[in-house]
Coordinates of C-alpha atoms in Angstrom, one line a residue:
Chain A
M1 CA 63.6 -66.9 63.0
A2 CA 62.4 -66.3 66.3
T3 CA 62.6 -62.2 65.8
L4 CA 59.7 -62.5 63.5
T5 CA 57.0 -60.6 66.1
S6 CA 59.8 -58.5 68.2
Q7 CA 60.6 -55.7 66.5
A8 CA 58.7 -52.8 64.6
P9 CA 58.3 -53.2 61.1
V10 CA 61.3 -53.4 58.6
L11 CA 58.9 -51.3 56.0
S12 CA 55.3 -50.0 56.8
V13 CA 52.9 -48.6 54.4
A14 CA 49.5 -46.6 55.3
G15 CA 47.2 -45.5 53.0
L16 CA 49.3 -45.1 50.2
R17 CA 48.1 -43.0 47.1
K18 CA 49.6 -42.2 43.7
S19 CA 48.7 -41.0 40.6
Y20 CA 49.6 -40.6 37.2
A21 CA 47.8 -37.6 34.9
G22 CA 44.6 -38.1 36.8
R23 CA 44.5 -41.6 37.1
E24 CA 45.3 -43.4 40.3
V25 CA 47.7 -46.0 40.0
V26 CA 48.1 -46.7 43.8
A27 CA 44.8 -46.2 45.4
G28 CA 45.0 -46.6 49.4
V29 CA 47.4 -49.7 49.8
S30 CA 48.8 -50.6 53.5
F31 CA 50.7 -53.2 54.6
N32 CA 53.6 -54.2 57.0
L33 CA 56.9 -56.6 56.9
A34 CA 57.6 -57.9 60.1
R35 CA 61.7 -58.4 60.4
G36 CA 62.4 -61.7 58.8
E37 CA 59.6 -62.1 56.6
C38 CA 59.1 -62.7 52.9
Y39 CA 56.2 -60.6 51.6
G40 CA 54.9 -60.9 48.4
L41 CA 53.1 -58.0 45.9
L42 CA 51.1 -60.2 43.2
G43 CA 49.1 -58.2 40.3
P44 CA 48.8 -58.1 36.8
N45 CA 50.7 -55.8 34.7
G46 CA 50.0 -52.1 35.8
A47 CA 48.4 -52.9 38.8
G48 CA 50.5 -50.8 40.8
K49 CA 53.4 -53.0 41.9
T50 CA 56.4 -51.3 40.7
T51 CA 54.8 -47.8 41.5
A52 CA 54.5 -49.2 45.0
L53 CA 57.9 -50.1 45.3
R54 CA 59.1 -46.6 43.8
C55 CA 57.3 -44.7 46.8
C56 CA 58.8 -46.9 49.1
L57 CA 62.2 -46.4 47.8
G58 CA 61.2 -42.4 47.8
L59 CA 62.2 -42.1 44.3
T60 CA 58.6 -40.6 43.8
T61 CA 56.7 -38.5 45.8
P62 CA 53.1 -40.3 47.2
G63 CA 50.0 -38.3 46.6
A64 CA 48.8 -39.7 50.1
G65 CA 50.0 -41.9 52.6
D66 CA 52.7 -42.8 55.4
I67 CA 55.9 -45.0 55.0
T68 CA 58.5 -45.7 57.2
L69 CA 61.5 -47.6 55.9
V70 CA 63.8 -49.2 58.2
G71 CA 62.9 -46.6 60.8
E72 CA 63.2 -43.7 58.5
P73 CA 60.4 -41.5 56.8
V74 CA 59.9 -41.6 53.4
P75 CA 60.3 -39.4 51.4
Q76 CA 61.7 -37.1 53.6
R77 CA 64.9 -39.3 54.6
A78 CA 64.6 -42.0 52.1
R79 CA 68.2 -41.5 50.9
E80 CA 69.4 -42.3 54.3
A81 CA 66.9 -45.3 54.3
R82 CA 68.4 -46.6 51.5
M83 CA 71.4 -47.2 53.1
K84 CA 70.0 -50.3 54.7
V85 CA 68.4 -51.8 51.7
G86 CA 69.1 -53.8 48.7
V87 CA 67.2 -53.5 45.4
V88 CA 66.9 -55.9 42.4
P89 CA 65.4 -53.9 39.7
Q90 CA 62.8 -55.5 37.4
F91 CA 65.0 -54.5 34.4
D92 CA 68.7 -55.2 34.4
N93 CA 70.8 -52.3 34.8
L94 CA 74.1 -53.5 35.5
D95 CA 77.2 -51.3 34.2
P96 CA 77.9 -53.0 30.8
D97 CA 81.1 -51.3 30.8
F98 CA 82.6 -53.2 33.7
T99 CA 83.8 -56.5 34.9
V100 CA 81.5 -58.4 37.0
A101 CA 84.0 -57.4 40.3
E102 CA 84.0 -53.6 38.9
N103 CA 80.4 -53.6 38.9
L104 CA 80.3 -54.5 42.8
R105 CA 83.5 -52.1 43.5
V106 CA 81.8 -49.2 41.7
F107 CA 78.3 -49.9 43.4
G108 CA 79.8 -50.0 46.9
R109 CA 81.2 -47.0 46.4
Y110 CA 77.6 -45.2 46.2
F111 CA 77.3 -46.2 50.0
G112 CA 80.3 -44.6 50.8
L113 CA 82.3 -48.3 51.0
A114 CA 86.1 -48.5 51.0
D115 CA 87.0 -50.5 47.9
A116 CA 89.7 -52.3 50.2
E117 CA 85.9 -53.1 52.5
T118 CA 84.3 -54.0 49.0
R119 CA 87.0 -56.1 47.8
R120 CA 87.2 -58.2 51.1
R121 CA 83.4 -58.7 50.7
I122 CA 83.4 -59.4 46.4
P123 CA 84.5 -63.4 46.7
Q124 CA 81.8 -64.0 49.6
L125 CA 79.3 -62.5 47.5
L126 CA 80.2 -63.9 44.4
D127 CA 80.2 -67.4 45.9
F128 CA 76.7 -66.5 47.5
A129 CA 75.6 -65.8 43.7
G130 CA 77.1 -69.1 41.8
L131 CA 79.7 -66.8 40.4
A132 CA 82.9 -67.8 42.0
G133 CA 86.3 -66.8 40.4
K134 CA 84.1 -64.4 37.7
E135 CA 85.5 -61.8 39.1
Q136 CA 87.2 -60.6 35.8
A137 CA 84.7 -61.5 33.5
R138 CA 83.0 -58.9 31.3
L139 CA 79.4 -58.5 31.6
Q140 CA 78.8 -59.5 28.0
T141 CA 79.9 -62.9 28.7
L142 CA 77.2 -63.4 31.4
S143 CA 74.1 -65.5 30.6
G144 CA 70.7 -63.7 31.7
G145 CA 70.7 -65.9 34.8
M146 CA 74.4 -64.9 35.9
K147 CA 73.5 -60.9 35.4
R148 CA 70.6 -61.8 37.8
R149 CA 72.3 -63.5 40.1
L150 CA 75.1 -60.7 39.7
T151 CA 72.3 -58.0 40.7
L152 CA 71.6 -59.8 43.4
A153 CA 74.9 -59.9 44.9
R154 CA 75.4 -56.2 44.1
A155 CA 72.4 -55.7 46.2
L156 CA 73.7 -57.2 48.9
V157 CA 77.1 -55.2 48.8
N158 CA 75.7 -52.6 51.9
D159 CA 74.6 -56.1 53.5
P160 CA 71.2 -54.7 53.8
E161 CA 68.2 -55.3 56.2
L162 CA 65.5 -55.3 53.6
L163 CA 65.9 -56.4 50.2
L164 CA 63.3 -55.0 47.7
L165 CA 62.8 -57.7 44.1
D166 CA 60.8 -56.6 41.2
E167 CA 60.0 -59.3 39.6
P168 CA 63.1 -61.1 40.2
T169 CA 62.9 -64.4 37.9
T170 CA 61.1 -62.7 34.8
G171 CA 62.9 -64.0 31.6
L172 CA 64.8 -66.7 33.4
D173 CA 64.7 -70.4 32.3
P174 CA 63.4 -72.9 35.0
Q175 CA 67.0 -73.8 36.1
A176 CA 68.0 -70.1 36.5
R177 CA 65.0 -69.5 38.8
H178 CA 65.0 -72.3 41.2
L179 CA 68.6 -71.3 41.9
I180 CA 67.4 -67.6 42.6
W181 CA 64.5 -69.2 44.9
E182 CA 67.0 -71.2 46.9
R183 CA 69.2 -68.0 47.3
L184 CA 66.4 -66.1 48.4
K185 CA 65.5 -68.8 51.4
H186 CA 69.0 -68.9 52.4
L187 CA 68.9 -65.0 52.7
L188 CA 65.6 -65.4 54.4
Q189 CA 67.2 -67.9 57.1
Q190 CA 70.0 -65.0 57.6
G191 CA 67.3 -62.9 58.8
K192 CA 67.0 -60.9 55.9
T193 CA 63.8 -59.5 54.9
I194 CA 62.5 -59.6 51.7
L195 CA 59.6 -57.3 49.7
L196 CA 59.1 -59.5 46.6
T197 CA 56.5 -58.2 43.2
T198 CA 55.9 -60.8 40.9
H199 CA 53.2 -62.6 38.7
F200 CA 54.3 -65.9 39.2
M201 CA 51.9 -67.4 41.6
D202 CA 54.3 -70.6 42.2
E203 CA 57.1 -68.0 43.0
A204 CA 54.7 -66.3 45.4
E205 CA 53.5 -69.5 46.7
R206 CA 57.1 -70.7 47.4
L207 CA 58.8 -67.8 48.9
C208 CA 56.4 -65.5 50.7
H209 CA 55.2 -66.1 54.2
R210 CA 52.2 -63.4 53.4
L211 CA 51.4 -61.7 50.0
A212 CA 49.0 -59.2 49.0
I213 CA 47.0 -59.2 45.4
L214 CA 46.8 -55.9 43.8
D215 CA 44.4 -55.2 41.0
E216 CA 44.1 -51.7 39.5
G217 CA 46.0 -50.0 42.4
H218 CA 43.7 -51.7 45.6
I219 CA 44.7 -54.5 47.6
V220 CA 42.1 -57.2 47.0
A221 CA 43.3 -60.0 49.4
Q222 CA 46.0 -60.2 51.6
G223 CA 47.3 -63.2 54.0
A224 CA 49.3 -66.5 53.9
P225 CA 49.3 -68.1 50.4
R226 CA 47.9 -71.4 52.3
E227 CA 45.1 -69.0 53.9
L228 CA 44.3 -67.3 50.8
I229 CA 43.4 -70.2 49.1
A230 CA 41.4 -71.9 52.1
S231 CA 39.3 -69.0 52.4
Q232 CA 38.9 -67.4 48.8
I233 CA 38.4 -70.7 46.8
E234 CA 36.8 -74.0 46.3
P235 CA 39.7 -76.4 47.7
Q236 CA 39.4 -78.8 44.2
V237 CA 39.4 -77.9 40.7
V238 CA 38.7 -80.1 37.6
E239 CA 40.1 -78.7 34.0
V240 CA 38.0 -80.0 31.0
Y241 CA 39.6 -79.3 27.5
G242 CA 37.5 -80.0 24.3
E243 CA 35.8 -78.4 21.4
D244 CA 32.3 -79.8 23.4
A245 CA 33.6 -78.6 26.5
P246 CA 32.1 -75.0 26.3
A247 CA 28.9 -76.7 25.6
W248 CA 28.9 -79.2 28.2
A249 CA 29.4 -76.2 30.4
A250 CA 26.7 -74.4 29.7
S251 CA 24.3 -77.8 29.5
A252 CA 25.2 -80.6 31.6
A253 CA 28.1 -79.1 34.2
Q254 CA 25.9 -76.9 36.4
P255 CA 24.8 -79.4 39.3
Y256 CA 27.9 -81.0 39.9
A257 CA 30.1 -78.3 40.4
K258 CA 30.6 -74.9 42.7
R259 CA 31.7 -72.2 40.3
I260 CA 32.4 -72.9 36.5
E261 CA 34.8 -70.8 34.7
V262 CA 35.2 -70.8 30.7
S263 CA 38.4 -69.8 28.8
G264 CA 38.3 -70.8 25.2
E265 CA 37.5 -74.9 25.0
T266 CA 38.9 -75.1 28.5
V267 CA 36.5 -75.2 31.2
F268 CA 37.5 -74.5 35.0
C269 CA 35.4 -76.4 37.5
Y270 CA 35.8 -75.1 41.3
V271 CA 34.5 -78.0 43.6
D272 CA 34.3 -78.8 47.2
D273 CA 36.0 -82.0 48.1
G274 CA 33.1 -84.2 48.1
Q275 CA 31.8 -83.1 44.8
V276 CA 35.1 -84.4 42.9
I277 CA 33.9 -88.0 42.4
P278 CA 31.0 -87.6 40.7
L279 CA 32.3 -84.7 38.7
L280 CA 34.8 -87.4 37.3
A281 CA 32.1 -90.2 37.1
Q282 CA 30.1 -87.9 35.0
L283 CA 33.0 -86.8 33.0
A284 CA 33.6 -90.6 32.2
N285 CA 31.1 -90.8 30.0
L286 CA 32.3 -88.2 27.9
P287 CA 35.4 -89.8 26.1
Q288 CA 35.9 -86.5 23.9
L289 CA 36.4 -83.9 27.0
R290 CA 39.8 -84.7 28.6
T291 CA 40.1 -83.6 32.3
L292 CA 42.7 -83.2 34.8
H293 CA 41.9 -82.8 38.4
R294 CA 44.2 -81.1 41.0
P295 CA 44.3 -79.1 44.2
A296 CA 43.0 -75.6 43.8
N297 CA 46.6 -73.4 43.9
L298 CA 47.2 -69.5 44.4
E299 CA 47.0 -68.9 40.5
D300 CA 43.1 -69.9 40.7
V301 CA 42.8 -67.3 43.7
F302 CA 44.6 -64.6 41.9
L303 CA 42.7 -65.4 38.3
K304 CA 39.0 -65.3 40.3
L305 CA 40.1 -62.1 42.3
T306 CA 41.8 -60.3 39.2
G307 CA 39.7 -61.5 36.6
R308 CA 40.8 -63.7 33.2
E309 CA 40.9 -60.6 30.8
L310 CA 44.6 -59.1 29.2
R311 CA 46.0 -56.6 31.4
D312 CA 48.7 -55.1 28.6
Chain B
M1 CA 51.8 -31.8 41.1
T2 CA 52.2 -32.6 45.5
N3 CA 55.6 -32.0 44.8
L4 CA 56.2 -28.7 43.4
P5 CA 58.3 -27.2 45.9
T6 CA 61.1 -29.8 45.6
Q7 CA 61.4 -29.8 42.0
Y8 CA 62.4 -26.5 42.0
A9 CA 64.5 -26.8 44.8
L10 CA 68.2 -25.3 44.4
P11 CA 70.8 -28.0 43.7
S12 CA 72.2 -29.4 46.7
F13 CA 75.9 -30.4 46.6
S14 CA 77.4 -33.5 48.4
W15 CA 80.9 -35.5 48.1
R16 CA 78.5 -38.4 46.8
A17 CA 78.7 -36.4 43.8
I18 CA 82.4 -37.9 43.2
A19 CA 81.0 -41.4 43.3
V20 CA 79.1 -41.1 40.1
W21 CA 82.3 -39.1 39.0
R22 CA 84.7 -41.8 39.5
R23 CA 82.2 -44.2 38.2
N24 CA 82.6 -42.5 34.6
F25 CA 86.2 -42.1 35.1
L26 CA 86.9 -45.6 35.5
V27 CA 84.7 -46.2 32.1
W28 CA 87.0 -43.5 30.3
R29 CA 90.4 -44.9 32.0
K30 CA 89.6 -47.9 30.0
L31 CA 89.4 -46.2 26.3
A32 CA 91.5 -43.1 27.5
I33 CA 94.1 -43.3 24.9
P34 CA 91.7 -43.9 21.8
S35 CA 89.0 -41.1 23.5
V36 CA 92.1 -38.1 23.8
L37 CA 93.5 -38.9 20.5
G38 CA 89.8 -39.1 18.8
N39 CA 89.0 -35.5 20.3
L40 CA 92.4 -34.3 19.1
A41 CA 92.4 -35.4 15.6
D42 CA 89.1 -33.7 14.4
P43 CA 90.0 -30.1 15.8
M44 CA 93.7 -30.5 14.7
I45 CA 92.6 -31.4 11.2
Y46 CA 90.3 -28.2 10.5
L47 CA 93.3 -25.9 12.7
F48 CA 96.0 -27.4 9.8
G49 CA 93.8 -27.8 7.3
L50 CA 92.3 -24.1 7.5
G51 CA 95.2 -22.6 9.4
Y52 CA 98.0 -23.6 6.8
G53 CA 95.5 -23.7 3.7
L54 CA 93.5 -20.9 4.2
G55 CA 95.8 -18.8 6.3
G56 CA 98.5 -18.8 3.5
L57 CA 95.6 -16.6 1.7
L58 CA 95.3 -14.1 4.2
P59 CA 97.2 -11.2 6.0
Q60 CA 97.3 -10.9 9.6
V61 CA 94.1 -11.8 11.2
G62 CA 93.8 -9.7 14.7
G63 CA 97.5 -8.8 14.5
V64 CA 98.7 -12.3 14.6
S65 CA 99.2 -15.3 12.0
Y66 CA 95.8 -16.8 11.1
I67 CA 96.7 -19.9 12.3
V68 CA 97.9 -18.6 15.9
F69 CA 94.6 -16.8 15.8
L70 CA 92.4 -19.9 15.0
A71 CA 94.4 -22.2 17.7
S72 CA 92.9 -20.1 20.8
G73 CA 89.4 -20.5 18.9
T74 CA 90.3 -24.1 18.5
V75 CA 90.7 -24.3 22.3
C76 CA 87.3 -23.0 23.2
A77 CA 85.6 -24.8 20.5
S78 CA 86.9 -28.3 21.2
T79 CA 86.2 -27.4 24.7
M80 CA 82.8 -27.1 24.0
N81 CA 82.3 -30.1 21.6
A82 CA 83.9 -32.4 24.3
A83 CA 81.5 -31.3 27.3
S84 CA 78.4 -31.3 24.8
F85 CA 79.3 -34.6 23.8
E86 CA 79.5 -36.1 27.0
S87 CA 76.5 -34.2 28.4
L88 CA 73.9 -35.2 25.5
Y89 CA 75.4 -38.7 23.9
S90 CA 77.2 -40.1 26.7
A91 CA 74.7 -38.9 29.5
F92 CA 71.9 -39.9 27.7
S93 CA 73.0 -43.5 27.5
R94 CA 73.7 -43.7 31.2
M95 CA 70.5 -42.1 31.9
H96 CA 68.1 -43.7 29.3
V97 CA 69.5 -46.5 27.5
Q98 CA 71.5 -48.4 29.9
K99 CA 69.6 -47.3 33.3
T100 CA 72.7 -46.6 34.9
W101 CA 71.2 -43.6 36.6
E102 CA 68.4 -45.8 37.8
A103 CA 70.7 -48.0 39.8
I104 CA 72.6 -45.7 41.3
L105 CA 69.6 -43.8 42.7
N106 CA 68.1 -47.2 44.4
A107 CA 71.6 -46.6 46.3
P108 CA 71.7 -43.9 49.1
V109 CA 72.5 -41.4 46.2
A110 CA 70.1 -38.2 45.3
L111 CA 69.5 -37.3 41.8
D112 CA 71.3 -34.0 42.8
D113 CA 74.7 -35.9 43.6
V114 CA 74.0 -37.9 40.0
L115 CA 73.3 -35.1 38.0
S116 CA 76.0 -33.0 39.7
G117 CA 78.7 -35.9 39.3
E118 CA 77.8 -36.1 35.7
W119 CA 78.2 -32.1 35.3
L120 CA 81.4 -32.1 36.8
W121 CA 82.6 -35.3 34.8
A122 CA 81.6 -33.6 31.6
A123 CA 83.5 -30.4 32.1
S124 CA 86.2 -32.9 33.4
K125 CA 86.3 -34.5 30.2
A126 CA 86.0 -31.3 28.5
T127 CA 89.2 -30.0 30.2
L128 CA 91.4 -32.5 29.3
S129 CA 90.1 -31.9 25.8
G130 CA 90.7 -28.4 25.8
L131 CA 94.1 -29.0 27.6
A132 CA 95.4 -31.6 24.9
I133 CA 94.8 -29.0 21.9
L134 CA 96.6 -26.5 24.5
L135 CA 99.5 -28.7 25.1
V136 CA 99.7 -29.2 21.2
I137 CA 99.6 -25.5 20.2
T138 CA 102.2 -24.5 22.9
A139 CA 104.5 -27.3 21.2
L140 CA 104.2 -26.2 17.6
G141 CA 105.1 -22.7 19.3
F142 CA 101.5 -20.5 18.9
V143 CA 101.5 -19.9 22.7
A144 CA 103.3 -16.6 23.6
S145 CA 103.5 -16.6 27.1
P146 CA 103.1 -18.4 30.8
L147 CA 99.9 -16.4 31.0
A148 CA 98.5 -19.1 28.9
L149 CA 98.1 -20.9 32.3
W150 CA 95.6 -19.1 33.3
T151 CA 93.5 -20.5 30.5
I152 CA 93.0 -23.5 32.3
P153 CA 90.2 -22.1 34.6
V154 CA 88.5 -20.9 31.6
I155 CA 88.7 -24.1 29.7
F156 CA 87.0 -26.0 33.2
L157 CA 84.5 -23.1 33.2
T158 CA 83.7 -23.0 29.5
G159 CA 83.4 -27.0 30.2
L160 CA 81.1 -26.3 33.2
T161 CA 78.7 -24.3 30.8
F162 CA 78.4 -26.2 27.8
A163 CA 78.0 -29.5 30.3
A164 CA 75.2 -27.9 32.2
L165 CA 73.3 -26.4 28.6
G166 CA 73.7 -30.2 27.2
L167 CA 72.3 -31.2 30.7
I168 CA 69.0 -29.4 29.7
V169 CA 68.9 -31.1 26.4
T170 CA 69.2 -34.6 27.5
A171 CA 66.6 -34.1 30.0
L172 CA 64.3 -33.5 27.1
A173 CA 65.3 -35.7 24.6
P174 CA 63.3 -38.7 23.6
S175 CA 66.1 -40.2 21.8
Y176 CA 69.6 -39.7 20.5
D177 CA 68.0 -38.4 17.4
F178 CA 66.8 -35.3 19.4
F179 CA 70.6 -34.1 19.5
M180 CA 70.7 -33.4 16.2
Y181 CA 68.6 -30.1 16.5
Y182 CA 70.7 -28.9 19.0
F183 CA 74.1 -29.1 17.4
T184 CA 72.5 -27.8 13.9
L185 CA 70.6 -25.1 15.3
L186 CA 72.4 -24.0 18.1
M187 CA 76.1 -25.2 18.5
T188 CA 77.2 -24.7 14.6
P189 CA 75.6 -21.0 14.5
M190 CA 77.5 -20.4 18.0
V191 CA 80.8 -21.7 16.3
L192 CA 80.4 -19.2 13.3
L193 CA 79.2 -16.1 15.5
S194 CA 81.8 -16.6 18.2
G195 CA 84.7 -15.3 16.9
V196 CA 86.3 -19.0 16.6
F197 CA 86.9 -18.6 12.8
F198 CA 87.2 -14.8 12.4
P199 CA 87.1 -11.9 14.4
V200 CA 83.3 -11.0 15.8
E201 CA 83.8 -7.8 14.4
Q202 CA 83.6 -8.6 10.8
L203 CA 80.0 -9.9 11.3
P204 CA 77.0 -7.3 10.7
A205 CA 76.3 -5.3 13.8
A206 CA 72.9 -7.1 14.4
F207 CA 74.9 -10.4 14.7
Q208 CA 77.8 -8.5 16.7
T209 CA 74.9 -8.2 19.6
V210 CA 73.6 -12.1 19.0
A211 CA 77.4 -12.8 19.4
A212 CA 77.4 -11.0 22.9
A213 CA 75.0 -13.1 24.4
L214 CA 76.7 -16.1 23.5
P215 CA 78.6 -18.2 25.9
L216 CA 81.3 -19.4 23.1
A217 CA 81.8 -15.9 22.4
H218 CA 82.8 -14.9 26.0
S219 CA 85.4 -17.8 26.6
V220 CA 87.0 -17.0 23.2
R221 CA 87.4 -13.2 24.4
L222 CA 89.2 -15.0 27.6
V223 CA 91.1 -17.3 26.2
R224 CA 92.6 -15.7 22.9
P225 CA 94.5 -12.9 24.7
L226 CA 95.8 -15.0 27.5
L227 CA 97.4 -16.9 24.8
L228 CA 98.9 -14.3 22.7
G229 CA 100.5 -13.2 26.4
E230 CA 98.0 -10.2 27.0
L231 CA 95.4 -9.9 29.8
P232 CA 91.5 -10.2 28.2
T233 CA 89.5 -6.5 28.7
H234 CA 86.4 -6.9 30.9
A235 CA 87.7 -10.3 32.2
I236 CA 85.4 -10.2 35.1
M237 CA 82.4 -9.5 32.7
H238 CA 83.5 -12.4 30.7
L239 CA 83.8 -14.9 34.0
S240 CA 80.9 -13.4 35.4
V241 CA 78.7 -14.0 32.2
L242 CA 80.1 -17.7 32.1
L243 CA 79.6 -18.6 35.6
A244 CA 76.0 -17.2 35.4
I245 CA 75.1 -19.0 32.1
A246 CA 76.8 -22.5 33.8
L247 CA 75.0 -22.4 37.2
T248 CA 71.5 -21.2 35.7
A249 CA 71.7 -24.0 33.1
Y250 CA 72.6 -26.3 35.8
W251 CA 69.9 -25.5 37.7
V252 CA 67.0 -26.0 34.9
A253 CA 68.7 -29.3 33.8
L254 CA 68.4 -30.1 37.8
I255 CA 64.9 -29.0 37.7
L256 CA 64.0 -30.9 34.3
T257 CA 65.7 -34.0 35.3
R258 CA 63.9 -34.1 38.4
R259 CA 60.7 -34.1 36.6
R260 CA 61.4 -36.6 34.0
L261 CA 62.7 -39.3 36.6
L262 CA 61.2 -38.8 39.7
N263 CA 58.0 -38.2 38.9

């Protein structure tokens, strides 16, 4: 879209802080979303992604910081701002007592939309969500992927400028995830702006123009996915598997790799382009170890910046 | 913490609450007939069972046959029950289990709108329950005069009062089990102390004092005379007490709900 740089940000967040019971969950986060952009907030569980989204929507008052959402100051005029925003929450909260069409019609009323107006839009919303003809279907008859797509359709009922998606594909099978990604790309082509939280790196790499990696309430890196991979990490990765792999990493691997990480019986060798061939040649002498050579990706960046320990 | 003033702000009311009310109405409409019949069955069993069974053993109570005496109490008690069930179990489902409120709050609707919509809805549903009993007892000839029509606003106000009290408990509830305490420790004694089954004057003096503070007792003091064709004494006082409890309880419920959901 040609409008990428032409206007004020659709969402701007500056110096955002939020504490719960003395623990700072969001600790000074700043970012801007340009119109037509898809921006990702990545982070392990508990990094502060959902709290940051709740602050942006005015559903909780930040301890400090300034937020402007679609031109309105938040939290002061959050309710007015939400007129132009669509939300796909992390956990399904569709109305189980209603049919597909009733879910959309009732949600439209919360935006002050007349039933006739929503009814007119329903076929095109369902068509977009791959739910054409499902108007009268009861909610219990829908699969997880269908419910997710209905939630997306519901978030579009007010034709929003900005979509906030909190882990939109968590719990979906690959087919359903790819369909959601394809729909989101379509929305970007229409000029919508998207803010997405996820912990799926492939999702972020595919969809996001820019992203921020959040850890313990801080942004630890920010930029385009390709840039982050180029700037934060070695370009090539050789993964080595086997019982003897950790011992090999400790004794013989050092000269061949720039950086080595060991996780159980897997060794990750991060190397420059020129180091790949000597390393693979060395490994060819050790048939008991299996190897996989691949280019570095966003997940490597993420793990380097946020560590390998579990976060639940 | 930083948002103390907004948590304690007076309730704001807006037409947006109607969208929330209509959402609940649409769900109810799908199950309207079983819902009304269900709400009617339990109080009617008590009314006929006690009214004819126990009533046969009794001389007149409060100047009328026992079943007529009990009928007016039943109207109030079932309004109270309907308002309580809706503001406890149903509201809790929507707030905590189905996350319906969370979905609504992502739209341009404030929490004040959600809660006032729920409040009005629970009072409306309670009014339907009270009216259903009123219709049946009118058909049975237990209602003396058209003065009975004045009970309709009293029934609605009774609904508002108990809906607001129920919303306080919902805002505090960790799970459905919590509501059992409210019913056994508050609702059941209230029914026994408020003149539903027997005149408050039968109670020891200390209990009569307690009864004077109970919202259900004020509701009964208004509804019973109106159904017997008389004007209630101290009507303004009884109405004021109900209204004061309703408004205060709603405000408390709102503060607690803001703390629970907007923290």
